[in-house]
Short mmCIF file of C-alpha atoms in Angstrom, two decimals:
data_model
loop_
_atom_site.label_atom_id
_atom_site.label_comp_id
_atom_site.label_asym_id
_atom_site.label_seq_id
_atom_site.Cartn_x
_atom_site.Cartn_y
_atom_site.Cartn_z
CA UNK W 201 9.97 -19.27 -7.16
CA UNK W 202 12.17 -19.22 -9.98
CA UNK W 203 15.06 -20.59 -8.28
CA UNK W 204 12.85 -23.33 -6.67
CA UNK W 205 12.21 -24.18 -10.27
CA UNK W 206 15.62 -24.43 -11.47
CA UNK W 207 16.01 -26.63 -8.68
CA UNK W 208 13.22 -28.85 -9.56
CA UNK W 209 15.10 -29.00 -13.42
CA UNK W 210 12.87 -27.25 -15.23
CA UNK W 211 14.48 -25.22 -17.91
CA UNK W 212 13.47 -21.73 -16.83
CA UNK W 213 14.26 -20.36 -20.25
CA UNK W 214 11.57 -21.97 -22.35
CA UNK W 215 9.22 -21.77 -19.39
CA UNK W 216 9.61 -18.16 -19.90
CA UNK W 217 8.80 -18.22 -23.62
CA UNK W 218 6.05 -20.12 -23.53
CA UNK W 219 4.66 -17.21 -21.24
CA UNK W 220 6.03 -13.67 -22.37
CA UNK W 221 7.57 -14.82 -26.40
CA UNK W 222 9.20 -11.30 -26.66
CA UNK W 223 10.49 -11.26 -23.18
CA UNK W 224 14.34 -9.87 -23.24
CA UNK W 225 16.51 -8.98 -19.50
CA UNK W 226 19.42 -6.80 -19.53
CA UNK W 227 20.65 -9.46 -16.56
CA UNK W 228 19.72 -13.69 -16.45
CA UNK W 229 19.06 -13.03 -12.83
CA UNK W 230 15.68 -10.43 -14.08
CA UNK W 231 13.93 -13.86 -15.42
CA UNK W 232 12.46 -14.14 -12.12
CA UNK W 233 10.35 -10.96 -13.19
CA UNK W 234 8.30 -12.76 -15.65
CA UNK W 235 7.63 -15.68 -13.50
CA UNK W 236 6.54 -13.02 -10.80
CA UNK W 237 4.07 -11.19 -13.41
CA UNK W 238 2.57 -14.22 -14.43
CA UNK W 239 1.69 -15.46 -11.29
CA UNK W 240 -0.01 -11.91 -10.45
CA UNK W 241 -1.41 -11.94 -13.90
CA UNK W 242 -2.98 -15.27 -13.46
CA UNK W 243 -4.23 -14.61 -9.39
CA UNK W 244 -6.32 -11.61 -10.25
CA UNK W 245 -7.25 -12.50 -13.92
CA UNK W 246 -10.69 -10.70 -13.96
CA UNK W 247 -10.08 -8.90 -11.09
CA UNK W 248 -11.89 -6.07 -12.82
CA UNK W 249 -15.28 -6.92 -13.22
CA UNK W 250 -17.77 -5.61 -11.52
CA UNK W 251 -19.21 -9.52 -10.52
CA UNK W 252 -15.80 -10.70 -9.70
CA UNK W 253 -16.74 -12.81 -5.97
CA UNK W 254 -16.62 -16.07 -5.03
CA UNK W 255 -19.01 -18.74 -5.51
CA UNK W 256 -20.27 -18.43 -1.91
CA UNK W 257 -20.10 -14.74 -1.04
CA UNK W 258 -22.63 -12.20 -1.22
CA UNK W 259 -22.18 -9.48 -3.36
CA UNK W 260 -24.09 -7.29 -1.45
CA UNK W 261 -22.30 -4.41 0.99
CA UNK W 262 -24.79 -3.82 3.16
CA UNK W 263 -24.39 -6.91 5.32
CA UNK W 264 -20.79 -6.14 6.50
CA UNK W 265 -21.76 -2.94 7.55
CA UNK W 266 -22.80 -2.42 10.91
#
């Protein structure tokens, strides 16, 4: 993803800041990390609670069991 983004000329350095500020890499080529943890941040932001579903599903457990 984060070469696809260089590629698309986005400057992968601020886009970086604007999501981790105190992000530092021993290597340029670990930036890709924070673009990584973001995205898995983001995807199961509120993961956690207990009436995390979606909009349509049942939270109930006792119809998928046979």
């Amino acid at each position: 993803m984060a070469r696809e983004m260089e590629a698309a000329n986005w400057n992968l350095d601020e886009a970086i800041r604007l999501i981790e500020s105190r992000a530092r890499f021993a290597k340029p080529s670990h930036r890709h990390f924070a673009i990584e943890s973001f995205v898995a941040r983001s995807i199961f932001e509120g993961f956690n609670f207990p009436n995390f579903t979606l909009a349509n599903e049942s939270p109930s457990i006792e119809e998928h069991t046979p």
